Amino acid sequence: MKAFEFLNNEYDGGLTVVLDKGLPPKYVEDYLKVCGDYIDFVKFGWGTSAVIDRDVIIEKIKYYNDWDIKVYPGGTLFEYAYFKNKFDEFLNECNNLGFNAVEISDGSLDISLEERKFAIEKAKDYGFIVLTEVGKKLPEKDKKLTIEDRIKLINYDLDSGADYVIIEGRESGKGIGLFDREGKIKEEELNKLIKNVDVNKVIFEAPNKNQQVGFILKLGSSVNLANIPFDEVISLETLRRGLRGDTFGIM
Amino acid sequence: MKAFEFLNNEYDGGLTVVLDKGLPPKYVEDYLKVCGDYIDFVKFGWGTSAVIDRDVIIEKIKYYNDWDIKVYPGGTLFEYAYFKNKFDEFLNECNNLGFNAVEISDGSLDISLEERKFAIEKAKDYGFIVLTEVGKKLPEKDKKLTIEDRIKLINYDLDSGADYVIIEGRESGKGIGLFDREGKIKEEELNKLIKNVDVNKVIFEAPNKNQQVGFILKLGSSVNLANIPFDEVISLETLRRGLRGDTFGIM
Amino acid sequence: MKAFEFLNNEYDGGLTVVLDKGLPPKYVEDYLKVCGDYIDFVKFGWGTSAVIDRDVIIEKIKYYNDWDIKVYPGGTLFEYAYFKNKFDEFLNECNNLGFNAVEISDGSLDISLEERKFAIEKAKDYGFIVLTEVGKKLPEKDKKLTIEDRIKLINYDLDSGADYVIIEGRESGKGIGLFDREGKIKEEELNKLIKNVDVNKVIFEAPNKNQQVGFILKLGSSVNLANIPFDEVISLETLRRGLRGDTFGIM
């Protein structure tokens, strides 16, 4: 039972996807006692999984799964494996380690639409939940993508069988995707986007509090948010519920 | 016994109030071995207590109390309960969970002076240490408060029975209270304030290092500081003692 | 065995020096399971060691040593002790606590070149690995050091028997040493420096990701980096290996 239960409203929260860039295993077990109820997916960021012991990866996925949290390695690791012609080995290893989902992306690599579709379908065939990502890692490349390009690719991925599409925001949340150089949401682009895609299937990377607040005020508590720093999960939950100054009296 | 004990001076340190926005319980137990001696109060930030399991809250308060640290829920939770006409339930639940103090604030809500006094007195009647807070959560509202308004309210709260008054700085420490948009202390306002209040009863929220340094250089090691990030407690202690470059040779 | 081992290349990584400013002991033990392989030195930042219990210091050094990681107290503690005429007590206490190395610096203090040499030699006589640091803690003092001054001092320290020389960057990485006010590397100064010193003996403080990326792109994966925040060790390792967007396809 939660504390102060008489204060809680029923509410419909969106997906919360947390960035784990190398948390210690026992710490994860401990920390889920605080916020395990509020996490839907955990991403082991970019290629971090490839420099950590198998035993540790397996142990951590187990802790997350105990709370019904799905885990996947960052898209960069898929790209790295794909680039080295080891996509099958990658999927098999994801399977052996216990990952529940994979992320298909082209943040650092150029992949044709046909390859992209093939990768999504293959990962689905292996039984994984598939998240794709739209956006480039380097700001100078990412800014060449128009909002129309992004919308087209989101719908292409969903048509190809992806379960969710993530909008790139990186760990910094600045000068990338829907964010300007100060990390503010580009309202006009967001407006276009939400008119042209199924927003329930879209997950917005929003590492910074002002971005989380912005998406919640715009799209409601049920907005799907990703790249949440692990120590901001409880804060985000209070923002979704109007239990923090920024959304108090509004949610 | 501390390491390098032959280097330590006797000194009179001010209150240190730490922001806990959802630390894991076993981690807290572990971390107090490092810095439990230097913490006076812990605040479970804003409404975070209301989304965490009762058992976890109780366990964490126990660990803090083992080190003689007093714990209270953030003022926003009081406001939320007050707004919903559940002030008594709130105080009872604080009691049942083991909180030692409560914070009375109007950061997100407008409360009349009479209500404010009533809330302070009622919380005292329940046996809690009472901290109040002066300042608004939203910068556009907060900047309407003059320094004279703040001084008046500080003295009103102390006259009403509050044990300490906290000066709002939020987690960011920027564009709020005594801080300008870059997070620098507004010297002139601080000067006015310290001339017109009992500074031993005032606690300055100072989340950023440059602010901690500023207050220590201005008011000495005995200045009371709040909203200290949990992983900055040891750093703050070294600042108070002249064991870090910023205050070396001065303290 | 690491996960996704089929993706790993042989590579020659430089030294990684982590800043520990008061981590809890059991947390350290837990966290080394994730990244113990990638750390060479841990610095207990500035004077933090002097406010922590001896037992905790000893326990933490033991965990680090179990992974072949060398530990040393920050240079500011040396300066504090030197200033108080307690250099021998300092070295004895370092020895008793189990520290493997010491840092000789003049970030907050002015020390003559003769004294500097004497301190290096004495610490070597005690059996410690000796790291020195070049740079001042306060930006207004530090900026008076030309790059030629820094080069001269680096070579002086190495000639005096120092094992490594650290280039000051502080915890912030801004407006200090080789970094401009925004934290960008001053390319011209770095170019001069690497032409005039043995870069294998130099360790660059690089607390921020853009700085780590900058040094790796400039000097390769084998560059020695210090003041790495403890939770960025895995990220740094992926940068060195081209497993993150910023260095993907380059390393």
PDB file of C-alpha atoms in Angstrom, chain A:
ATOM      1  CA  MET A   1       0.000   0.000   0.000  1.00  0.00           C
ATOM      2  CA  LYS A   2       1.252   3.450  -0.867  1.00  0.00           C
ATOM      3  CA  ALA A   3       1.704   6.109   1.804  1.00  0.00           C
ATOM      4  CA  PHE A   4      -0.909   8.898   1.960  1.00  0.00           C
ATOM      5  CA  GLU A   5      -3.257   6.683  -0.016  1.00  0.00           C
ATOM      6  CA  PHE A   6      -6.259   8.910   0.713  1.00  0.00           C
ATOM      7  CA  LEU A   7      -4.632  11.510  -1.563  1.00  0.00           C
ATOM      8  CA  ASN A   8      -4.369   9.315  -4.622  1.00  0.00           C
ATOM      9  CA  ASN A   9      -6.630   9.689  -7.626  1.00  0.00           C
ATOM     10  CA  GLU A  10      -7.293   7.043 -10.207  1.00  0.00           C
ATOM     11  CA  TYR A  11      -5.359   7.989 -13.288  1.00  0.00           C
ATOM     12  CA  ASP A  12      -4.088   6.612 -16.524  1.00  0.00           C
ATOM     13  CA  GLY A  13      -0.321   6.924 -16.779  1.00  0.00           C
ATOM     14  CA  GLY A  14       1.635   6.641 -20.003  1.00  0.00           C
ATOM     15  CA  LEU A  15       4.653   4.440 -20.571  1.00  0.00           C
ATOM     16  CA  THR A  16       7.823   5.298 -18.700  1.00  0.00           C
ATOM     17  CA  VAL A  17      11.086   4.116 -20.261  1.00  0.00           C
ATOM     18  CA  VAL A  18      14.172   4.448 -18.088  1.00  0.00           C
ATOM     19  CA  LEU A  19      17.794   4.825 -19.200  1.00  0.00           C
ATOM     20  CA  ASP A  20      20.137   2.460 -17.345  1.00  0.00           C
ATOM     21  CA  LYS A  21      23.713   3.216 -18.357  1.00  0.00           C
ATOM     22  CA  GLY A  22      25.361   0.746 -15.983  1.00  0.00           C
ATOM     23  CA  LEU A  23      23.606   0.585 -12.615  1.00  0.00           C
ATOM     24  CA  PRO A  24      24.996  -1.903 -10.084  1.00  0.00           C
ATOM     25  CA  PRO A  25      22.864  -5.061  -9.771  1.00  0.00           C
ATOM     26  CA  LYS A  26      22.031  -5.015  -6.063  1.00  0.00           C
ATOM     27  CA  TYR A  27      21.307  -1.340  -6.331  1.00  0.00           C
ATOM     28  CA  VAL A  28      18.726  -2.101  -9.017  1.00  0.00           C
ATOM     29  CA  GLU A  29      17.055  -4.685  -6.792  1.00  0.00           C
ATOM     30  CA  ASP A  30      16.919  -2.141  -3.960  1.00  0.00           C
ATOM     31  CA  TYR A  31      15.775   0.742  -6.100  1.00  0.00           C
ATOM     32  CA  LEU A  32      12.854  -1.130  -7.635  1.00  0.00           C
ATOM     33  CA  LYS A  33      11.277  -1.274  -4.169  1.00  0.00           C
ATOM     34  CA  VAL A  34      10.854   2.482  -4.518  1.00  0.00           C
ATOM     35  CA  CYS A  35       9.801   2.858  -8.143  1.00  0.00           C
ATOM     36  CA  GLY A  36       9.312  -0.552  -9.749  1.00  0.00           C
ATOM     37  CA  ASP A  37       5.571   0.077 -10.139  1.00  0.00           C
ATOM     38  CA  TYR A  38       6.150   3.058 -12.411  1.00  0.00           C
ATOM     39  CA  ILE A  39       8.569   1.677 -15.005  1.00  0.00           C
ATOM     40  CA  ASP A  40       7.449  -0.103 -18.178  1.00  0.00           C
ATOM     41  CA  PHE A  41      10.698  -0.473 -20.087  1.00  0.00           C
ATOM     42  CA  VAL A  42      14.368  -0.152 -19.249  1.00  0.00           C
ATOM     43  CA  LYS A  43      16.940   0.527 -21.937  1.00  0.00           C
ATOM     44  CA  PHE A  44      20.545  -0.467 -21.330  1.00  0.00           C
ATOM     45  CA  GLY A  45      21.845   2.615 -23.121  1.00  0.00           C
ATOM     46  CA  TRP A  46      23.628   2.462 -26.517  1.00  0.00           C
ATOM     47  CA  GLY A  47      26.453  -0.157 -26.502  1.00  0.00           C
ATOM     48  CA  THR A  48      26.862  -0.389 -22.733  1.00  0.00           C
ATOM     49  CA  SER A  49      25.640  -4.012 -22.662  1.00  0.00           C
ATOM     50  CA  ALA A  50      28.693  -5.097 -24.653  1.00  0.00           C
ATOM     51  CA  VAL A  51      31.212  -4.047 -22.004  1.00  0.00           C
ATOM     52  CA  ILE A  52      29.467  -5.607 -18.991  1.00  0.00           C
ATOM     53  CA  ASP A  53      29.708  -9.186 -17.741  1.00  0.00           C
ATOM     54  CA  ARG A  54      27.042 -11.584 -18.967  1.00  0.00           C
ATOM     55  CA  ASP A  55      26.243 -12.639 -15.405  1.00  0.00           C
ATOM     56  CA  VAL A  56      25.573  -9.069 -14.378  1.00  0.00           C
ATOM     57  CA  ILE A  57      23.355  -8.407 -17.397  1.00  0.00           C
ATOM     58  CA  ILE A  58      21.361 -11.563 -16.715  1.00  0.00           C
ATOM     59  CA  GLU A  59      21.006 -10.746 -13.018  1.00  0.00           C
ATOM     60  CA  LYS A  60      19.796  -7.221 -13.710  1.00  0.00           C
ATOM     61  CA  ILE A  61      17.253  -8.276 -16.341  1.00  0.00           C
ATOM     62  CA  LYS A  62      15.887 -10.758 -13.829  1.00  0.00           C
ATOM     63  CA  TYR A  63      15.353  -8.044 -11.219  1.00  0.00           C
ATOM     64  CA  TYR A  64      13.579  -5.855 -13.738  1.00  0.00           C
ATOM     65  CA  ASN A  65      11.424  -8.724 -15.006  1.00  0.00           C
ATOM     66  CA  ASP A  66      10.365  -9.491 -11.423  1.00  0.00           C
ATOM     67  CA  TRP A  67       8.555  -6.140 -11.559  1.00  0.00           C
ATOM     68  CA  ASP A  68       7.122  -6.822 -15.034  1.00  0.00           C
ATOM     69  CA  ILE A  69       9.544  -4.380 -16.593  1.00  0.00           C
ATOM     70  CA  LYS A  70      10.750  -5.166 -20.126  1.00  0.00           C
ATOM     71  CA  VAL A  71      14.427  -4.646 -20.922  1.00  0.00           C
ATOM     72  CA  TYR A  72      16.221  -3.953 -24.216  1.00  0.00           C
ATOM     73  CA  PRO A  73      19.683  -2.931 -25.352  1.00  0.00           C
ATOM     74  CA  GLY A  74      20.120   0.496 -26.967  1.00  0.00           C
ATOM     75  CA  GLY A  75      19.716   0.888 -30.720  1.00  0.00           C
ATOM     76  CA  THR A  76      23.386   1.698 -31.164  1.00  0.00           C
ATOM     77  CA  LEU A  77      24.255  -1.877 -30.240  1.00  0.00           C
ATOM     78  CA  PHE A  78      21.894  -3.176 -32.927  1.00  0.00           C
ATOM     79  CA  GLU A  79      23.539  -0.807 -35.414  1.00  0.00           C
ATOM     80  CA  TYR A  80      27.002  -1.904 -34.397  1.00  0.00           C
ATOM     81  CA  ALA A  81      26.088  -5.572 -34.853  1.00  0.00           C
ATOM     82  CA  TYR A  82      24.240  -4.913 -38.093  1.00  0.00           C
ATOM     83  CA  PHE A  83      27.195  -2.967 -39.452  1.00  0.00           C
ATOM     84  CA  LYS A  84      29.433  -5.956 -38.663  1.00  0.00           C
ATOM     85  CA  ASN A  85      27.036  -8.391 -40.324  1.00  0.00           C
ATOM     86  CA  LYS A  86      26.179 -10.018 -37.004  1.00  0.00           C
ATOM     87  CA  PHE A  87      22.458  -9.355 -36.768  1.00  0.00           C
ATOM     88  CA  ASP A  88      21.585 -13.010 -36.135  1.00  0.00           C
ATOM     89  CA  GLU A  89      24.272 -13.389 -33.494  1.00  0.00           C
ATOM     90  CA  PHE A  90      22.931 -10.192 -31.928  1.00  0.00           C
ATOM     91  CA  LEU A  91      19.357 -11.471 -31.759  1.00  0.00           C
ATOM     92  CA  ASN A  92      20.474 -14.838 -30.394  1.00  0.00           C
ATOM     93  CA  GLU A  93      22.569 -13.183 -27.706  1.00  0.00           C
ATOM     94  CA  CYS A  94      19.667 -10.882 -26.760  1.00  0.00           C
ATOM     95  CA  ASN A  95      17.593 -13.996 -26.395  1.00  0.00           C
ATOM     96  CA  ASN A  96      20.180 -15.863 -24.343  1.00  0.00           C
ATOM     97  CA  LEU A  97      20.673 -12.928 -21.985  1.00  0.00           C
ATOM     98  CA  GLY A  98      16.926 -12.598 -21.402  1.00  0.00           C
ATOM     99  CA  PHE A  99      16.212  -9.290 -23.132  1.00  0.00           C
ATOM    100  CA  ASN A 100      12.487  -8.858 -23.829  1.00  0.00           C
ATOM    101  CA  ALA A 101      12.689  -6.282 -26.575  1.00  0.00           C
ATOM    102  CA  VAL A 102      15.079  -4.821 -29.114  1.00  0.00           C
ATOM    103  CA  GLU A 103      15.457  -1.372 -30.598  1.00  0.00           C
ATOM    104  CA  ILE A 104      15.938  -0.899 -34.336  1.00  0.00           C
ATOM    105  CA  SER A 105      17.456   2.456 -35.220  1.00  0.00           C
ATOM    106  CA  ASP A 106      19.679   4.273 -37.687  1.00  0.00           C
ATOM    107  CA  GLY A 107      21.078   6.972 -35.436  1.00  0.00           C
ATOM    108  CA  SER A 108      24.703   6.377 -36.409  1.00  0.00           C
ATOM    109  CA  LEU A 109      24.263   4.300 -39.571  1.00  0.00           C
ATOM    110  CA  ASP A 110      22.435   4.717 -42.850  1.00  0.00           C
ATOM    111  CA  ILE A 111      20.029   1.838 -43.451  1.00  0.00           C
ATOM    112  CA  SER A 112      17.653   1.580 -46.409  1.00  0.00           C
ATOM    113  CA  LEU A 113      13.923   1.422 -45.811  1.00  0.00           C
ATOM    114  CA  GLU A 114      13.877  -2.164 -47.075  1.00  0.00           C
ATOM    115  CA  GLU A 115      16.588  -3.190 -44.614  1.00  0.00           C
ATOM    116  CA  ARG A 116      14.768  -1.362 -41.836  1.00  0.00           C
ATOM    117  CA  LYS A 117      11.569  -3.291 -42.527  1.00  0.00           C
ATOM    118  CA  PHE A 118      13.479  -6.545 -42.776  1.00  0.00           C
ATOM    119  CA  ALA A 119      15.155  -5.900 -39.407  1.00  0.00           C
ATOM    120  CA  ILE A 120      11.841  -5.116 -37.716  1.00  0.00           C
ATOM    121  CA  GLU A 121      10.211  -8.237 -39.112  1.00  0.00           C
ATOM    122  CA  LYS A 122      13.134 -10.448 -38.217  1.00  0.00           C
ATOM    123  CA  ALA A 123      13.219  -9.202 -34.634  1.00  0.00           C
ATOM    124  CA  LYS A 124       9.468  -9.796 -34.379  1.00  0.00           C
ATOM    125  CA  ASP A 125       9.998 -13.332 -35.715  1.00  0.00           C
ATOM    126  CA  TYR A 126      12.444 -13.945 -32.887  1.00  0.00           C
ATOM    127  CA  GLY A 127       9.638 -13.035 -30.499  1.00  0.00           C
ATOM    128  CA  PHE A 128      10.874  -9.652 -29.339  1.00  0.00           C
ATOM    129  CA  ILE A 129       8.844  -6.556 -28.679  1.00  0.00           C
ATOM    130  CA  VAL A 130      10.225  -4.132 -31.244  1.00  0.00           C
ATOM    131  CA  LEU A 131      10.839  -0.458 -30.619  1.00  0.00           C
ATOM    132  CA  THR A 132      12.261   1.647 -33.397  1.00  0.00           C
ATOM    133  CA  GLU A 133      13.835   5.061 -33.147  1.00  0.00           C
ATOM    134  CA  VAL A 134      13.592   8.047 -35.451  1.00  0.00           C
ATOM    135  CA  GLY A 135      16.468  10.537 -35.414  1.00  0.00           C
ATOM    136  CA  LYS A 136      20.209  10.867 -35.849  1.00  0.00           C
ATOM    137  CA  LYS A 137      22.789  10.951 -33.055  1.00  0.00           C
ATOM    138  CA  LEU A 138      24.813  13.879 -34.411  1.00  0.00           C
ATOM    139  CA  PRO A 139      22.917  17.204 -34.294  1.00  0.00           C
ATOM    140  CA  GLU A 140      24.306  18.311 -37.674  1.00  0.00           C
ATOM    141  CA  LYS A 141      22.851  15.174 -39.285  1.00  0.00           C
ATOM    142  CA  ASP A 142      19.656  15.149 -37.248  1.00  0.00           C
ATOM    143  CA  LYS A 143      18.656  18.668 -38.225  1.00  0.00           C
ATOM    144  CA  LYS A 144      18.469  17.625 -41.885  1.00  0.00           C
ATOM    145  CA  LEU A 145      15.411  15.521 -41.022  1.00  0.00           C
ATOM    146  CA  THR A 146      12.223  17.586 -41.468  1.00  0.00           C
ATOM    147  CA  ILE A 147       9.218  16.930 -39.267  1.00  0.00           C
ATOM    148  CA  GLU A 148       7.541  15.485 -42.365  1.00  0.00           C
ATOM    149  CA  ASP A 149      10.435  13.014 -42.746  1.00  0.00           C
ATOM    150  CA  ARG A 150      10.004  11.975 -39.143  1.00  0.00           C
ATOM    151  CA  ILE A 151       6.245  11.508 -39.480  1.00  0.00           C
ATOM    152  CA  LYS A 152       6.703   9.400 -42.604  1.00  0.00           C
ATOM    153  CA  LEU A 153       9.259   7.176 -40.916  1.00  0.00           C
ATOM    154  CA  ILE A 154       7.141   6.727 -37.763  1.00  0.00           C
ATOM    155  CA  ASN A 155       4.221   5.503 -39.826  1.00  0.00           C
ATOM    156  CA  TYR A 156       6.478   3.339 -41.968  1.00  0.00           C
ATOM    157  CA  ASP A 157       7.856   1.619 -38.881  1.00  0.00           C
ATOM    158  CA  LEU A 158       4.424   1.017 -37.387  1.00  0.00           C
ATOM    159  CA  ASP A 159       3.195  -0.367 -40.722  1.00  0.00           C
ATOM    160  CA  SER A 160       6.245  -2.630 -40.753  1.00  0.00           C
ATOM    161  CA  GLY A 161       5.229  -4.149 -37.424  1.00  0.00           C
ATOM    162  CA  ALA A 162       7.060  -2.059 -34.818  1.00  0.00           C
ATOM    163  CA  ASP A 163       5.264  -1.968 -31.469  1.00  0.00           C
ATOM    164  CA  TYR A 164       6.422   1.545 -30.580  1.00  0.00           C
ATOM    165  CA  VAL A 165       8.441   4.310 -32.181  1.00  0.00           C
ATOM    166  CA  ILE A 166      10.779   6.444 -30.095  1.00  0.00           C
ATOM    167  CA  ILE A 167      11.550  10.059 -30.981  1.00  0.00           C
ATOM    168  CA  GLU A 168      15.283  10.690 -30.487  1.00  0.00           C
ATOM    169  CA  GLY A 169      16.239  13.098 -27.702  1.00  0.00           C
ATOM    170  CA  ARG A 170      19.544  11.602 -26.556  1.00  0.00           C
ATOM    171  CA  GLU A 171      20.757  11.774 -22.978  1.00  0.00           C
ATOM    172  CA  SER A 172      21.239  15.544 -23.196  1.00  0.00           C
ATOM    173  CA  GLY A 173      17.888  16.549 -24.722  1.00  0.00           C
ATOM    174  CA  LYS A 174      19.447  19.513 -26.515  1.00  0.00           C
ATOM    175  CA  GLY A 175      19.619  20.456 -30.218  1.00  0.00           C
ATOM    176  CA  ILE A 176      18.121  17.156 -31.302  1.00  0.00           C
ATOM    177  CA  GLY A 177      14.766  15.827 -32.499  1.00  0.00           C
ATOM    178  CA  LEU A 178      11.940  18.015 -31.226  1.00  0.00           C
ATOM    179  CA  PHE A 179      14.227  20.028 -28.950  1.00  0.00           C
ATOM    180  CA  ASP A 180      15.978  23.292 -29.726  1.00  0.00           C
ATOM    181  CA  ARG A 181      19.477  24.093 -28.525  1.00  0.00           C
ATOM    182  CA  GLU A 182      18.269  25.096 -25.074  1.00  0.00           C
ATOM    183  CA  GLY A 183      16.241  21.892 -24.771  1.00  0.00           C
ATOM    184  CA  LYS A 184      12.859  23.549 -25.301  1.00  0.00           C
ATOM    185  CA  ILE A 185      10.179  21.667 -27.222  1.00  0.00           C
ATOM    186  CA  LYS A 186       9.564  22.981 -30.758  1.00  0.00           C
ATOM    187  CA  GLU A 187       5.814  23.431 -30.366  1.00  0.00           C
ATOM    188  CA  GLU A 188       4.983  23.750 -34.047  1.00  0.00           C
ATOM    189  CA  GLU A 189       6.758  20.531 -34.943  1.00  0.00           C
ATOM    190  CA  LEU A 190       5.146  18.689 -32.066  1.00  0.00           C
ATOM    191  CA  ASN A 191       1.725  19.930 -33.196  1.00  0.00           C
ATOM    192  CA  LYS A 192       2.289  18.602 -36.700  1.00  0.00           C
ATOM    193  CA  LEU A 193       3.541  15.320 -35.396  1.00  0.00           C
ATOM    194  CA  ILE A 194       0.646  14.563 -33.058  1.00  0.00           C
ATOM    195  CA  LYS A 195      -1.848  15.302 -35.834  1.00  0.00           C
ATOM    196  CA  ASN A 196      -0.263  12.768 -38.150  1.00  0.00           C
ATOM    197  CA  VAL A 197       0.650   9.755 -36.048  1.00  0.00           C
ATOM    198  CA  ASP A 198      -0.956   7.482 -33.471  1.00  0.00           C
ATOM    199  CA  VAL A 199       0.452   9.167 -30.371  1.00  0.00           C
ATOM    200  CA  ASN A 200      -0.224   6.077 -28.251  1.00  0.00           C
ATOM    201  CA  LYS A 201       2.416   4.279 -30.275  1.00  0.00           C
ATOM    202  CA  VAL A 202       4.971   7.045 -29.991  1.00  0.00           C
ATOM    203  CA  ILE A 203       7.419   7.440 -27.112  1.00  0.00           C
ATOM    204  CA  PHE A 204       9.118  10.812 -26.625  1.00  0.00           C
ATOM    205  CA  GLU A 205      12.632  10.877 -25.243  1.00  0.00           C
ATOM    206  CA  ALA A 206      12.478  13.582 -22.565  1.00  0.00           C
ATOM    207  CA  PRO A 207      15.510  13.430 -20.278  1.00  0.00           C
ATOM    208  CA  ASN A 208      15.004  16.854 -18.665  1.00  0.00           C
ATOM    209  CA  LYS A 209      12.282  17.919 -16.273  1.00  0.00           C
ATOM    210  CA  ASN A 210      11.134  20.921 -18.309  1.00  0.00           C
ATOM    211  CA  GLN A 211      10.570  18.539 -21.247  1.00  0.00           C
ATOM    212  CA  GLN A 212       8.612  16.052 -19.147  1.00  0.00           C
ATOM    213  CA  VAL A 213       6.481  18.923 -17.845  1.00  0.00           C
ATOM    214  CA  GLY A 214       5.994  20.235 -21.391  1.00  0.00           C
ATOM    215  CA  PHE A 215       4.815  16.912 -22.780  1.00  0.00           C
ATOM    216  CA  ILE A 216       2.504  16.277 -19.823  1.00  0.00           C
ATOM    217  CA  LEU A 217       0.914  19.731 -20.022  1.00  0.00           C
ATOM    218  CA  LYS A 218       0.465  19.289 -23.787  1.00  0.00           C
ATOM    219  CA  LEU A 219      -0.560  15.635 -24.082  1.00  0.00           C
ATOM    220  CA  GLY A 220      -1.701  14.670 -20.612  1.00  0.00           C
ATOM    221  CA  SER A 221      -0.463  12.215 -17.993  1.00  0.00           C
ATOM    222  CA  SER A 222      -0.794   9.351 -20.423  1.00  0.00           C
ATOM    223  CA  VAL A 223       2.018  10.565 -22.680  1.00  0.00           C
ATOM    224  CA  ASN A 224       4.756   7.974 -23.253  1.00  0.00           C
ATOM    225  CA  LEU A 225       8.185   9.210 -22.167  1.00  0.00           C
ATOM    226  CA  ALA A 226      11.668   7.688 -22.568  1.00  0.00           C
ATOM    227  CA  ASN A 227      15.291   8.317 -21.574  1.00  0.00           C
ATOM    228  CA  ILE A 228      14.102   9.106 -18.079  1.00  0.00           C
ATOM    229  CA  PRO A 229      17.159   9.179 -15.790  1.00  0.00           C
ATOM    230  CA  PHE A 230      16.800   6.357 -13.282  1.00  0.00           C
ATOM    231  CA  ASP A 231      16.690   8.769 -10.351  1.00  0.00           C
ATOM    232  CA  GLU A 232      13.874  10.839 -11.889  1.00  0.00           C
ATOM    233  CA  VAL A 233      11.228   8.095 -12.055  1.00  0.00           C
ATOM    234  CA  ILE A 234       9.531   9.121  -8.829  1.00  0.00           C
ATOM    235  CA  SER A 235       9.686  12.778  -9.797  1.00  0.00           C
ATOM    236  CA  LEU A 236       8.076  11.987 -13.153  1.00  0.00           C
ATOM    237  CA  GLU A 237       5.310  10.036 -11.426  1.00  0.00           C
ATOM    238  CA  THR A 238       4.555  13.036  -9.205  1.00  0.00           C
ATOM    239  CA  LEU A 239       4.492  15.291 -12.284  1.00  0.00           C
ATOM    240  CA  ARG A 240       1.985  12.973 -13.972  1.00  0.00           C
ATOM    241  CA  ARG A 241      -0.220  13.137 -10.844  1.00  0.00           C
ATOM    242  CA  GLY A 242       0.003  16.858 -10.069  1.00  0.00           C
ATOM    243  CA  LEU A 243       2.050  16.206  -6.940  1.00  0.00           C
ATOM    244  CA  ARG A 244       4.826  18.622  -7.877  1.00  0.00           C
ATOM    245  CA  GLY A 245       4.681  22.407  -8.223  1.00  0.00           C
ATOM    246  CA  ASP A 246       5.046  22.359 -12.014  1.00  0.00           C
ATOM    247  CA  THR A 247       1.772  20.496 -12.605  1.00  0.00           C
ATOM    248  CA  PHE A 248       0.010  21.125  -9.269  1.00  0.00           C
ATOM    249  CA  GLY A 249      -3.668  21.924  -9.683  1.00  0.00           C
ATOM    250  CA  ILE A 250      -3.532  21.087 -13.390  1.00  0.00           C
ATOM    251  CA  MET A 251      -3.304  17.286 -13.496  1.00  0.00           C
TER     252      MET A 251
END
